[in-house]
C-alpha positions as protocol buffer text, in pm:
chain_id: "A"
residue {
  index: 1
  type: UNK
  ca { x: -2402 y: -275 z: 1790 }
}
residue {
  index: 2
  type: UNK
  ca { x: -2253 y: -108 z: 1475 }
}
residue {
  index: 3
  type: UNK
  ca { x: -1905 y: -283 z: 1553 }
}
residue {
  index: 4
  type: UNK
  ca { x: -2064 y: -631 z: 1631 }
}
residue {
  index: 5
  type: UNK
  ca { x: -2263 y: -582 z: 1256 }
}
residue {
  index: 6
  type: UNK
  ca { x: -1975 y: -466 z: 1082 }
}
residue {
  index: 7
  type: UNK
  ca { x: -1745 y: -741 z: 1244 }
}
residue {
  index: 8
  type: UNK
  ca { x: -2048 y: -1011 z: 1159 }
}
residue {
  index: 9
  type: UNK
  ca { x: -2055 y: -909 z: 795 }
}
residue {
  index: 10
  type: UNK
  ca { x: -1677 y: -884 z: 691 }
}
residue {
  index: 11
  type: UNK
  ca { x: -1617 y: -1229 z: 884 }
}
residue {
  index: 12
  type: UNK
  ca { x: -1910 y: -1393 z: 639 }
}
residue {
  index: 13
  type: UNK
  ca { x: -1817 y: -1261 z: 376 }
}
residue {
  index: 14
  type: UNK
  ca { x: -1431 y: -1331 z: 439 }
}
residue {
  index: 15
  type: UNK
  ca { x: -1515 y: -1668 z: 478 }
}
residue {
  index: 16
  type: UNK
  ca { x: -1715 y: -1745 z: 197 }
}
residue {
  index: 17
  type: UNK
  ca { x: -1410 y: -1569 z: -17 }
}
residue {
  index: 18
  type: UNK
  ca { x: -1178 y: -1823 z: 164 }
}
residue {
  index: 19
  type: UNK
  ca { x: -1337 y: -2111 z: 63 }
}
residue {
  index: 20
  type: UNK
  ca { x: -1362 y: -2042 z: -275 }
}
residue {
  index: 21
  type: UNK
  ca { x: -1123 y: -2034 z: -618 }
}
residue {
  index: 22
  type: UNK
  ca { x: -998 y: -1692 z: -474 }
}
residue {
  index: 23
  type: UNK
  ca { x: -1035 y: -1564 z: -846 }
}
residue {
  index: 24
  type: UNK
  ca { x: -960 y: -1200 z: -926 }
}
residue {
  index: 25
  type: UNK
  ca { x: -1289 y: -1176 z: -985 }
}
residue {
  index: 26
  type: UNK
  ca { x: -1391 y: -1327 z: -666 }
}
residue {
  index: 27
  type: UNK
  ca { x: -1078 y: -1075 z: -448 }
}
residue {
  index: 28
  type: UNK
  ca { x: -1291 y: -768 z: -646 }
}
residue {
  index: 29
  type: UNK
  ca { x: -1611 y: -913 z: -519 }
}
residue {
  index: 30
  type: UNK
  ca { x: -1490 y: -929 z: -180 }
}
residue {
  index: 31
  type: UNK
  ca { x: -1365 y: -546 z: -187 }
}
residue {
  index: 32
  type: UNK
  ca { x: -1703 y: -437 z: -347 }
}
residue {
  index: 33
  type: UNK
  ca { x: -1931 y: -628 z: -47 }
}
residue {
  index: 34
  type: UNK
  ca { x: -1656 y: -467 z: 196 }
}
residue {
  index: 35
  type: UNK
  ca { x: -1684 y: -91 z: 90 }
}
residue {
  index: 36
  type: UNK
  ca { x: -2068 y: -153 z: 55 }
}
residue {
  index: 37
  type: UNK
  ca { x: -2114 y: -249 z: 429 }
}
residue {
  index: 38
  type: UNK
  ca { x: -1902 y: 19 z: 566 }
}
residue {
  index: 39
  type: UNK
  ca { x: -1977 y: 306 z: 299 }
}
residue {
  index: 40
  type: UNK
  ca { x: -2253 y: 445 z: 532 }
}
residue {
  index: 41
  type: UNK
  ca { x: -2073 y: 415 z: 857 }
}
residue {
  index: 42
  type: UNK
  ca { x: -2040 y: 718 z: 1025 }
}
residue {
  index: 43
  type: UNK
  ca { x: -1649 y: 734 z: 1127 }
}
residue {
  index: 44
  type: UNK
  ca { x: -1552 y: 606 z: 799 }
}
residue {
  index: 45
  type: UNK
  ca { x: -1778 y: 834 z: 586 }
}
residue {
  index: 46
  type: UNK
  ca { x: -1520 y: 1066 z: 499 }
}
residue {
  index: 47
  type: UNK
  ca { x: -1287 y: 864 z: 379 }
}
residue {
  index: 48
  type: UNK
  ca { x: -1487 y: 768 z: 79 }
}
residue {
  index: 49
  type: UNK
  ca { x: -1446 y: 892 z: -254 }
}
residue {
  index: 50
  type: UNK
  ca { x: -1783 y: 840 z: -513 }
}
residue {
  index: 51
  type: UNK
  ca { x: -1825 y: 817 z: -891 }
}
residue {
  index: 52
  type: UNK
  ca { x: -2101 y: 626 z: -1090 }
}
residue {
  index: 53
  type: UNK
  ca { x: -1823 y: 478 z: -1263 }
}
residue {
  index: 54
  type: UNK
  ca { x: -1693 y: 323 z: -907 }
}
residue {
  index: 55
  type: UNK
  ca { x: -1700 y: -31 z: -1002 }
}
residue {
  index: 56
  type: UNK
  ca { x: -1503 y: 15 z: -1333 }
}
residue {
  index: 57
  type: UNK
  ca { x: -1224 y: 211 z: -1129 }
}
residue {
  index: 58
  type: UNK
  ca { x: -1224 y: -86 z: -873 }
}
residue {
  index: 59
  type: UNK
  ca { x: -1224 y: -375 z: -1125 }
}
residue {
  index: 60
  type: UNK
  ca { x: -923 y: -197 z: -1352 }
}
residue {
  index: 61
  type: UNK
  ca { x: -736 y: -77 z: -1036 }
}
residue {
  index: 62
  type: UNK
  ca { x: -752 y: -401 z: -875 }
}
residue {
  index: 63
  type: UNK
  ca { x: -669 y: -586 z: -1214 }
}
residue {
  index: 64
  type: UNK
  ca { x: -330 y: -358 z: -1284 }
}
residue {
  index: 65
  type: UNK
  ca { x: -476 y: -173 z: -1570 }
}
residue {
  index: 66
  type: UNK
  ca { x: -260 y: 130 z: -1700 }
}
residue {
  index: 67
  type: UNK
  ca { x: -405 y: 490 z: -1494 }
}
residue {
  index: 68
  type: UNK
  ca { x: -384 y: 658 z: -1857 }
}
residue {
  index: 69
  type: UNK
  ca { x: -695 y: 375 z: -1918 }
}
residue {
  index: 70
  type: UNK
  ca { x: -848 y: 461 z: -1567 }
}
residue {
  index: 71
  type: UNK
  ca { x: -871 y: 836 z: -1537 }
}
residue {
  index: 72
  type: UNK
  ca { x: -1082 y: 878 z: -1827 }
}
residue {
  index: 73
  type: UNK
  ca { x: -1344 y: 776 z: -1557 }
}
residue {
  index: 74
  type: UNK
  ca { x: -1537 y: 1039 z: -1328 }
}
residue {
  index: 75
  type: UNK
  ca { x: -1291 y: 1139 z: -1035 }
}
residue {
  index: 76
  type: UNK
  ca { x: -1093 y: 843 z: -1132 }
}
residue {
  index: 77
  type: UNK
  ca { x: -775 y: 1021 z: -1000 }
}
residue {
  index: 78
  type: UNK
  ca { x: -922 y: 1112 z: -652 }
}
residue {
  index: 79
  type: UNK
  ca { x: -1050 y: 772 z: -590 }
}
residue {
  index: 80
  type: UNK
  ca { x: -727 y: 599 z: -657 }
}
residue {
  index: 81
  type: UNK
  ca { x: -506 y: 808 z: -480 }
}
residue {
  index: 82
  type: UNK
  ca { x: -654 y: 904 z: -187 }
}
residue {
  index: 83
  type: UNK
  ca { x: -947 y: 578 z: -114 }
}
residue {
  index: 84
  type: UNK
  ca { x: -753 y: 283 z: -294 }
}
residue {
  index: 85
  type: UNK
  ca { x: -402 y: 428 z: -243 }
}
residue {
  index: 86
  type: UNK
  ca { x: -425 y: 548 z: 104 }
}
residue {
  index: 87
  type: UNK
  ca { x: -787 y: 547 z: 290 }
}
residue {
  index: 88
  type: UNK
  ca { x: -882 y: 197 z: 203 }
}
residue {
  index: 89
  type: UNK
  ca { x: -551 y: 17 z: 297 }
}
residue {
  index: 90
  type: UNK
  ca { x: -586 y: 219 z: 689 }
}
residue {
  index: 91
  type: UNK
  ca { x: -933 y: 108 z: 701 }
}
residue {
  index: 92
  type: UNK
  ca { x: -881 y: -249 z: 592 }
}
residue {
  index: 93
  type: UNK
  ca { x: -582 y: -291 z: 822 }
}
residue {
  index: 94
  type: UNK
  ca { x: -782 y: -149 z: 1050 }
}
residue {
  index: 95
  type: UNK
  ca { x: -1053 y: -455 z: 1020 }
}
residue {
  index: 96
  type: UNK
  ca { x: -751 y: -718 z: 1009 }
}
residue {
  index: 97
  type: UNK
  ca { x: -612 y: -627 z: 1345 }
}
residue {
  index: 98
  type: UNK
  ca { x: -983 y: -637 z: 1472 }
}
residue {
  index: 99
  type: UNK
  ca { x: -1041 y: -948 z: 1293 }
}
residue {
  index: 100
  type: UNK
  ca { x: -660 y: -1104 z: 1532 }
}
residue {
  index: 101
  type: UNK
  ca { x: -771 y: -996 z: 1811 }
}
residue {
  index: 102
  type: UNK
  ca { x: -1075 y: -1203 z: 1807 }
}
residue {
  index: 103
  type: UNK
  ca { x: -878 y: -1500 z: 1649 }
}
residue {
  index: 104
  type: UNK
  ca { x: -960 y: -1528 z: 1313 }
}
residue {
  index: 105
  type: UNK
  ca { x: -606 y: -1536 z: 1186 }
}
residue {
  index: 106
  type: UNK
  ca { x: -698 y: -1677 z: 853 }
}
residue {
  index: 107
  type: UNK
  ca { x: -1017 y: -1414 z: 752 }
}
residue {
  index: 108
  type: UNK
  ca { x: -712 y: -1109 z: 944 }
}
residue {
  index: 109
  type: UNK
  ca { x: -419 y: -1246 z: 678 }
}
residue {
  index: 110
  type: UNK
  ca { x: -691 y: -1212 z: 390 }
}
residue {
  index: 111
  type: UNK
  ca { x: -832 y: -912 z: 440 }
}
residue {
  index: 112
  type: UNK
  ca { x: -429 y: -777 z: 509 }
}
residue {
  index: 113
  type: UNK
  ca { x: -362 y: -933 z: 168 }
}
residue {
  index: 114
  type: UNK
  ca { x: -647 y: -738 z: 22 }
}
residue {
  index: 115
  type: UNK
  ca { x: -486 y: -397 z: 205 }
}
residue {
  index: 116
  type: UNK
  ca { x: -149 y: -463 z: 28 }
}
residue {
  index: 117
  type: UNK
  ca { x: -346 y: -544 z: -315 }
}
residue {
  index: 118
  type: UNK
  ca { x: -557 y: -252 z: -274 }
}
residue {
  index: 119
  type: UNK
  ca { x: -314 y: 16 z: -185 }
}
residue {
  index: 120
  type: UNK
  ca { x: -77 y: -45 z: -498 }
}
residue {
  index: 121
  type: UNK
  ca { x: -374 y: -182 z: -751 }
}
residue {
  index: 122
  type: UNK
  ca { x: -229 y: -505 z: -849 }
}
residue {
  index: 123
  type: UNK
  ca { x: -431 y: -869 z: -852 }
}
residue {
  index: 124
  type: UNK
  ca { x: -195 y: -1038 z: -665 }
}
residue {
  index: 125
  type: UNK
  ca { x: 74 y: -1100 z: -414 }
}
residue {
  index: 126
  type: UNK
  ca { x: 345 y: -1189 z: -619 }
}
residue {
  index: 127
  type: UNK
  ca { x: 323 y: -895 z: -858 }
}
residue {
  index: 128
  type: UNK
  ca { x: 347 y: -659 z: -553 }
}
residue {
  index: 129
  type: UNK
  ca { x: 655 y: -861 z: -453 }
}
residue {
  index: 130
  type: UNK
  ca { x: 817 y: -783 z: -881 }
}
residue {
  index: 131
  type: UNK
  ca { x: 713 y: -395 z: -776 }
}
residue {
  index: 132
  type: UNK
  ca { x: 835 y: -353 z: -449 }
}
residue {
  index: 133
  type: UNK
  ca { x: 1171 y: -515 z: -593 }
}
residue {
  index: 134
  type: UNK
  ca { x: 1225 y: -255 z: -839 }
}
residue {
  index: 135
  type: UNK
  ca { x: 959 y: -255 z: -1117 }
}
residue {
  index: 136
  type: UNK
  ca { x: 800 y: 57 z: -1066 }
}
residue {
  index: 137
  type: UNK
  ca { x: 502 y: -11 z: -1284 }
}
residue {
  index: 138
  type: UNK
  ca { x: 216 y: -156 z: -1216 }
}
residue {
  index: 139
  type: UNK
  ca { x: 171 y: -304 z: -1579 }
}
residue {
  index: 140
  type: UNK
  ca { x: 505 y: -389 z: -1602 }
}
residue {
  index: 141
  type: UNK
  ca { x: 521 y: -574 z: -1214 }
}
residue {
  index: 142
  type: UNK
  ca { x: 189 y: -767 z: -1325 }
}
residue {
  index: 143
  type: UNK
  ca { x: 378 y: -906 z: -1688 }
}
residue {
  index: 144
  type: UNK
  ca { x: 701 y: -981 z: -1514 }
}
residue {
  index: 145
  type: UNK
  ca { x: 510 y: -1150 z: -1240 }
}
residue {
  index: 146
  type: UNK
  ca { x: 352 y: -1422 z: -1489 }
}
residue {
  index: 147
  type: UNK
  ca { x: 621 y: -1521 z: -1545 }
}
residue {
  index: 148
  type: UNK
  ca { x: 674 y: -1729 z: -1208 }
}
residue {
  index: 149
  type: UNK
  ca { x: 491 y: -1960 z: -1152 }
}
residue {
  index: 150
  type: UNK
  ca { x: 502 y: -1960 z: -806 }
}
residue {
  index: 151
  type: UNK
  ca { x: 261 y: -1712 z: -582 }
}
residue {
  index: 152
  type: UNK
  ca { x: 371 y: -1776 z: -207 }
}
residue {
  index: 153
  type: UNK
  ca { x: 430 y: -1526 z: 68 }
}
residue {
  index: 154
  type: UNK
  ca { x: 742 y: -1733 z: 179 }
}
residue {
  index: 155
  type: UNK
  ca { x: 965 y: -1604 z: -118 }
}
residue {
  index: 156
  type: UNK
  ca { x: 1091 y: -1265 z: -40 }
}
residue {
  index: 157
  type: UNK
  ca { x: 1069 y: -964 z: -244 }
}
residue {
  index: 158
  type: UNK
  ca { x: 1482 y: -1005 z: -231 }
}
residue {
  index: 159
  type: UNK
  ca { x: 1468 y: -1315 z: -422 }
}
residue {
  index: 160
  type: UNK
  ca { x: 1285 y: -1167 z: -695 }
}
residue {
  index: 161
  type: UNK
  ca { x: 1486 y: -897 z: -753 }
}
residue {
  index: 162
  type: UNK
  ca { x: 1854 y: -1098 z: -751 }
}
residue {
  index: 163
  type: UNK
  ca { x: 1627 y: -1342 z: -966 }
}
residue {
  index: 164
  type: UNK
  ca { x: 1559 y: -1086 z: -1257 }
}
residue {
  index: 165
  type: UNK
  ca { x: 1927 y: -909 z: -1215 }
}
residue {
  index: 166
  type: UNK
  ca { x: 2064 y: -1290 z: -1206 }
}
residue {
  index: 167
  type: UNK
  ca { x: 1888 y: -1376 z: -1534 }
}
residue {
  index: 168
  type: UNK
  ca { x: 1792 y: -1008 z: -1722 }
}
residue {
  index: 169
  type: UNK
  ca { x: 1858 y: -1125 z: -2046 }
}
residue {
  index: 170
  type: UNK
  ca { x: 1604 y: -1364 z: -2003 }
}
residue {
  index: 171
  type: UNK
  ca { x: 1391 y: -1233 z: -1892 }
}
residue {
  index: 172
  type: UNK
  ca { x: 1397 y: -918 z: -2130 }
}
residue {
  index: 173
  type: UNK
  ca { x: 1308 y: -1125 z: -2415 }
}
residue {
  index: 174
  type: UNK
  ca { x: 992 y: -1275 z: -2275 }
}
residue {
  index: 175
  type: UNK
  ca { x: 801 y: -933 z: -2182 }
}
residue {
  index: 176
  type: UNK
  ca { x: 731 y: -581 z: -2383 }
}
residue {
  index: 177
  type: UNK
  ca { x: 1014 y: -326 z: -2464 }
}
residue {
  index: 178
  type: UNK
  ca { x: 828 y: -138 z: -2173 }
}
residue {
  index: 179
  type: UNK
  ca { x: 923 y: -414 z: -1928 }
}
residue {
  index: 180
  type: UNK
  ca { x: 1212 y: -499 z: -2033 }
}
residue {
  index: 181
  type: UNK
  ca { x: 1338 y: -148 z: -2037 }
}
residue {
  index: 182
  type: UNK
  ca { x: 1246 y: -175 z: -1649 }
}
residue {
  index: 183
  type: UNK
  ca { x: 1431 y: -453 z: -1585 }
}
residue {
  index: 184
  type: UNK
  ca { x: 1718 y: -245 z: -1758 }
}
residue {
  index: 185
  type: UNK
  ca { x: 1647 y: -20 z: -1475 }
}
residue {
  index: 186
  type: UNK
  ca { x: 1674 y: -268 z: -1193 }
}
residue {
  index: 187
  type: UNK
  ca { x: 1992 y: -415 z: -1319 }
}
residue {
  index: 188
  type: UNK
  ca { x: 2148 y: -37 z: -1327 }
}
residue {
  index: 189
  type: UNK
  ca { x: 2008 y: 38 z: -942 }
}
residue {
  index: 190
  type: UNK
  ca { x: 2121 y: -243 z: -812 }
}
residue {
  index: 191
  type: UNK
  ca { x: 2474 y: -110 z: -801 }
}
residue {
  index: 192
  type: UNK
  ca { x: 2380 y: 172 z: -594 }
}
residue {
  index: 193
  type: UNK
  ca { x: 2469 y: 166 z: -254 }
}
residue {
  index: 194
  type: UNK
  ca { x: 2222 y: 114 z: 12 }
}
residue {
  index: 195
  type: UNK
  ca { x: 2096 y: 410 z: 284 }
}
residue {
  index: 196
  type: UNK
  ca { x: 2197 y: 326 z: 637 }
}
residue {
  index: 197
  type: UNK
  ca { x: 2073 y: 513 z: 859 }
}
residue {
  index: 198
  type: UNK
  ca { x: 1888 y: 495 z: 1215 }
}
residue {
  index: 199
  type: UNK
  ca { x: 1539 y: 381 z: 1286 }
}
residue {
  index: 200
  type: UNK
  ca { x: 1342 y: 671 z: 1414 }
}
residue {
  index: 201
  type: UNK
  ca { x: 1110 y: 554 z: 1716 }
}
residue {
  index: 202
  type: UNK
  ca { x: 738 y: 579 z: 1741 }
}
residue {
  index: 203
  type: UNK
  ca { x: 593 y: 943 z: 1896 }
}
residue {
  index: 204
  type: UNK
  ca { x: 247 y: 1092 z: 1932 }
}
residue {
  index: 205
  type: UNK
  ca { x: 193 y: 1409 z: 1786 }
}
residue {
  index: 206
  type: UNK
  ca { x: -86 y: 1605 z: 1919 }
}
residue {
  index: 207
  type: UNK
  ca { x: -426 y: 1597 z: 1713 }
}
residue {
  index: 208
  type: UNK
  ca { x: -221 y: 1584 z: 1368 }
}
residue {
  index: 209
  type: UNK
  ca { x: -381 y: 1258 z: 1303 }
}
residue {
  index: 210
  type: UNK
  ca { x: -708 y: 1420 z: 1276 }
}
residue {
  index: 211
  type: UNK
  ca { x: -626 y: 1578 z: 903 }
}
residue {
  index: 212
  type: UNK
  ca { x: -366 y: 1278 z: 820 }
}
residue {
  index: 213
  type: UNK
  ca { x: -299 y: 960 z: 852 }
}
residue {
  index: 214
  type: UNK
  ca { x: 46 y: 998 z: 657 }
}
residue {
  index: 215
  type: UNK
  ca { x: 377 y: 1240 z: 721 }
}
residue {
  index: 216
  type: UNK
  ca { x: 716 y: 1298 z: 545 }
}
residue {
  index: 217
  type: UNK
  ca { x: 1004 y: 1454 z: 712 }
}
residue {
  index: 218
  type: UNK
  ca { x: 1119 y: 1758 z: 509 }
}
residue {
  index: 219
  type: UNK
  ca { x: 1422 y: 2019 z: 523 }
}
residue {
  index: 220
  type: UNK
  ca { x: 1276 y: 2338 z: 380 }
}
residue {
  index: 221
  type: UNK
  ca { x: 1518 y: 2607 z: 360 }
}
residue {
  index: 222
  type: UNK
  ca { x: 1711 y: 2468 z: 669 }
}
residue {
  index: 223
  type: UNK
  ca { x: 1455 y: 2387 z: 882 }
}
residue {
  index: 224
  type: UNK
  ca { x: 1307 y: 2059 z: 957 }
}
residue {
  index: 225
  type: UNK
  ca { x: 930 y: 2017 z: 865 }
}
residue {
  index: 226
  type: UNK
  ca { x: 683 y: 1702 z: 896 }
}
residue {
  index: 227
  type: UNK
  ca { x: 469 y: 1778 z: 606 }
}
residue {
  index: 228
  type: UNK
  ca { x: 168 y: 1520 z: 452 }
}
residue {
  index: 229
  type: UNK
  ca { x: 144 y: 1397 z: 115 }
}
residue {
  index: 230
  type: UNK
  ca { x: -97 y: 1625 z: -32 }
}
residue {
  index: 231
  type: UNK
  ca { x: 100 y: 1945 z: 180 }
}
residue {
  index: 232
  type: UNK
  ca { x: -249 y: 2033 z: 345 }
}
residue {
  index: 233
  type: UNK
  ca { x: -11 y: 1959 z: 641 }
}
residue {
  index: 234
  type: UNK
  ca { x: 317 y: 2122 z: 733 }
}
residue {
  index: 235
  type: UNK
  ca { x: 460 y: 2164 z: 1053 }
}
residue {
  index: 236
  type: UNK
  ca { x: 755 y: 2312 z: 1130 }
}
residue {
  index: 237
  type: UNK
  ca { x: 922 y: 2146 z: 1399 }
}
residue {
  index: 238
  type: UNK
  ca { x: 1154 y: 2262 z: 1682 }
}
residue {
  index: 239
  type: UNK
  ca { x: 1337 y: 2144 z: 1950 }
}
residue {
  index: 240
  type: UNK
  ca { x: 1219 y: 1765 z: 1953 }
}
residue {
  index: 241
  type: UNK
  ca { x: 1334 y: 1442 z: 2137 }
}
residue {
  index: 242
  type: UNK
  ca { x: 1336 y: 1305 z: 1821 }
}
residue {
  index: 243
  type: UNK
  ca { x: 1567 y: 1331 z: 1534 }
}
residue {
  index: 244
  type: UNK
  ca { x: 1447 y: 1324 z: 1188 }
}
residue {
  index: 245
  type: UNK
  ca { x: 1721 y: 1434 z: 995 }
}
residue {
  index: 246
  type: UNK
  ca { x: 1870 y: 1122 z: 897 }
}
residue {
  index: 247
  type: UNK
  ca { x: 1519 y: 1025 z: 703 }
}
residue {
  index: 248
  type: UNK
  ca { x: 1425 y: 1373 z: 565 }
}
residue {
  index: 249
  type: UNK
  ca { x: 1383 y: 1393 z: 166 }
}
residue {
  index: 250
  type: UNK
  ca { x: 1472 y: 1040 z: 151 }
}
residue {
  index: 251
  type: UNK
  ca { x: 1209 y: 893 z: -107 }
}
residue {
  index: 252
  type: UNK
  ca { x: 1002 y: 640 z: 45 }
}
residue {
  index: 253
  type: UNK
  ca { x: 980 y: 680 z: 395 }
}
residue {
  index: 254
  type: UNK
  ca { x: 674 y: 798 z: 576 }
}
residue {
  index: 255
  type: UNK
  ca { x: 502 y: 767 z: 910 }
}
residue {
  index: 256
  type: UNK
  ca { x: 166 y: 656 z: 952 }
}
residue {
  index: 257
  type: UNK
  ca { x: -82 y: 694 z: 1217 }
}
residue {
  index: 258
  type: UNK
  ca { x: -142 y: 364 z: 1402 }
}
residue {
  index: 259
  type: UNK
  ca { x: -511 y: 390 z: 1519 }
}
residue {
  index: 260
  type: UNK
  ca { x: -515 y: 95 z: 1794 }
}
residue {
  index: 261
  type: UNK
  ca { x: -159 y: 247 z: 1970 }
}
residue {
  index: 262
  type: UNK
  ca { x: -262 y: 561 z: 1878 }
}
residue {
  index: 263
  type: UNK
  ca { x: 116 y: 629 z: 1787 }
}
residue {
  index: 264
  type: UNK
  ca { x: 288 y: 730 z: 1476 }
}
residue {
  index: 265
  type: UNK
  ca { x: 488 y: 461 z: 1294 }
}
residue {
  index: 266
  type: UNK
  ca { x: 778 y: 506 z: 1068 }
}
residue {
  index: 267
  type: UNK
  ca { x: 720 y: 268 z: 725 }
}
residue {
  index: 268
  type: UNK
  ca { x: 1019 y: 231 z: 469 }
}
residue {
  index: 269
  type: UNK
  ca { x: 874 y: 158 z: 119 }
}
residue {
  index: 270
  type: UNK
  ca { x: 1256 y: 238 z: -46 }
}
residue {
  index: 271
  type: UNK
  ca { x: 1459 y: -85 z: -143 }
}
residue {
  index: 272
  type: UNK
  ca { x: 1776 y: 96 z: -67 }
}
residue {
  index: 273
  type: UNK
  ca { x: 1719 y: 200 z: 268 }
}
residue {
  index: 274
  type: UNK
  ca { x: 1805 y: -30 z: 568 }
}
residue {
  index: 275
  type: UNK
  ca { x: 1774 y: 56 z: 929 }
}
residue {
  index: 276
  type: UNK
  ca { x: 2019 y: -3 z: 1143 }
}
C-alpha cells in the first residue's frame, strides 16, 4: 500500500510538472512536493537531513547560488552534501527506474533530470553539461551556460567543452574574471592526456551497502582499501577476483550501490578518464 501511494503521488505530481512552463520555480516545486511525500517513509527516514531553513537551502541549491551564501543557514552543509549531493539523487533514481518499469518513460526521464539537477545544485541541464566539461563551479557553469542558447540533452558535454576551448577568447570577455579565469583552466587541461585504463566489473560486497551507498578505491601505505566518502568506511581488501588498482586515487571514480541489482557499479565523473 505504501509503494502504490508513493508511486500514485510522484506520478501526479510529475505530470502536472510536465505539462507546465517547467520554470525553475516550478522544478523546486516539484522537489519540495517530492521530499514532502516521502519525508515520513520509513526506509527513507534516515536519509533525511532537517533545518527550519530547508526551503531556502533547496531554492539557492537548486538555483546555483554560491555555498559561501548557503551555509550561513542551519546545517546548511550537512544537507547539501550528504541529502542533495548524495541521498536525494539514490532515492530519486530510485523512483525513476520504478517509474520505467511501469512505463511512464516521460514522468522516469523527469524525475532522472531532477536527480542530475539535484545532486550537483544547478537549475538546469545544460549548465551541468558547462560543469561536467570542465567548469568546476557551480556559479561559474550556470554564467557560462547562458550563454547558449540551446538546452537539449542531444548535445554532448564534449561539444561544450571543444566549444569554449575553440572560442575562449570569446567567451572570456562575456562572463566575470571568475569565469573566465575557469575557462583559462579548461583551455590549460585540455592538453593533458587522457587515463586509459580498464573498466572494473560490477561485484557484491557483503552488507557494506548498509552504511554506504558510495566507495573509492584507495592505496594506503601499499595496501589496497575500498574506503567511503566520509571514511566512516574502510576496508582493507585482500586477495579479490577483482582488480582495483588501475582506478585507485584516481579523482572521480566511485562505485555506487545499485539497489534494484543489488550490485555495486563503477561511475566515472573525471573528463580524463576513458575505459577501455
Amino acid at each position: 500500500m505504501q509503494k502504490r501511494y508513493l508511486s500514485c503521488n510522484h506520478y501526479g505530481r510529475t505530470q502536472s510538472y510536465i505539462v507546465s512552463d517547467k520554470t525553475l520555480e516550478e522544478r523546486i516545486s516539484l522537489l519540495e512536493n517530492i521530499e514532502d511525500v516521502i519525508r515520513d517513509v520509513n526506509i527513507y527516514k534516515e536519509k533525511f537531513e532537517d533545518s527550519v531553513d530547508i526551503k531556502e537551502i533547496r531554492k539557492k541549491w537548486l538555483s546555483g547560488i554560491s555555498m559561501s551564501d548557503i551555509v550561513q543557514h542551519e546545517n546548511a552543509v550537512n544537507i547539501v552534501t550528504q541529502h542533495y549531493s548524495f541521498n536525494m539523487p539514490w532515492v530519486l533514481n530510485g523512483i525513476s527506474k520504478k517509474m520505467k518499469k511501469q512505463n511512464l518513460i516521460e514522468e522516469a526521464d523527469t524525475i532522472e533530470e531532477l536527480a542530475i539537477l539535484v545532486e550537483l545544485g544547478l537549475p538546469n541541464i545544460k549548465s551541468v553539461k558547462i560543469y561536467q566539461a570542465g567548469i568546476r563551479s557551480r556559479i561559474s557553469a550556470y554564467e557560462i551556460a547562458n550563454l547558449y542558447d540551446d538546452d537539449l540533452w542531444e548535445k554532448s558535454i564534449r561539444t561544450y567543452k571543444q566549444d569554449l576551448i575553440d572560442h575562449a577568447d570569446y567567451y572570456k570577455n562575456q562572463v566575470s574574471e571568475n569565469a573566465a579565469l575557469w575557462i583559462d583552466l579548461l583551455v590549460r587541461f585540455s592538453k593533458r592526456k587522457f587515463i586509459k585504463i580498464k573498466k572494473v566489473p560490477n561485484f557484491r560486497y557483503g552488507k557494506v551497502h548498509k552504511r554506504t551507498k558510495r566507495l573509492m578505491a584507495r592505496i594506503i601505505n601499499d595496501k589496497q582499501y575500498l574506503v567511503s566518502p566520509n571514511f566512516s568506511v574502510i576496508n582493507e581488501i585482500g586477495e579479490s577476483d577483482i582488480d582495483f588498482s588501475k582506478v585507485s586515487n584516481i579523482n572521480g571514480i566511485y562505485f555506487d550501490y545499485d539497489e534494484d541489482d543489488k550490485l555495486w557499479k563503477i561511475t566515472c565523473m573525471n573528463p580524463y578518464v576513458v575505459f577501455t
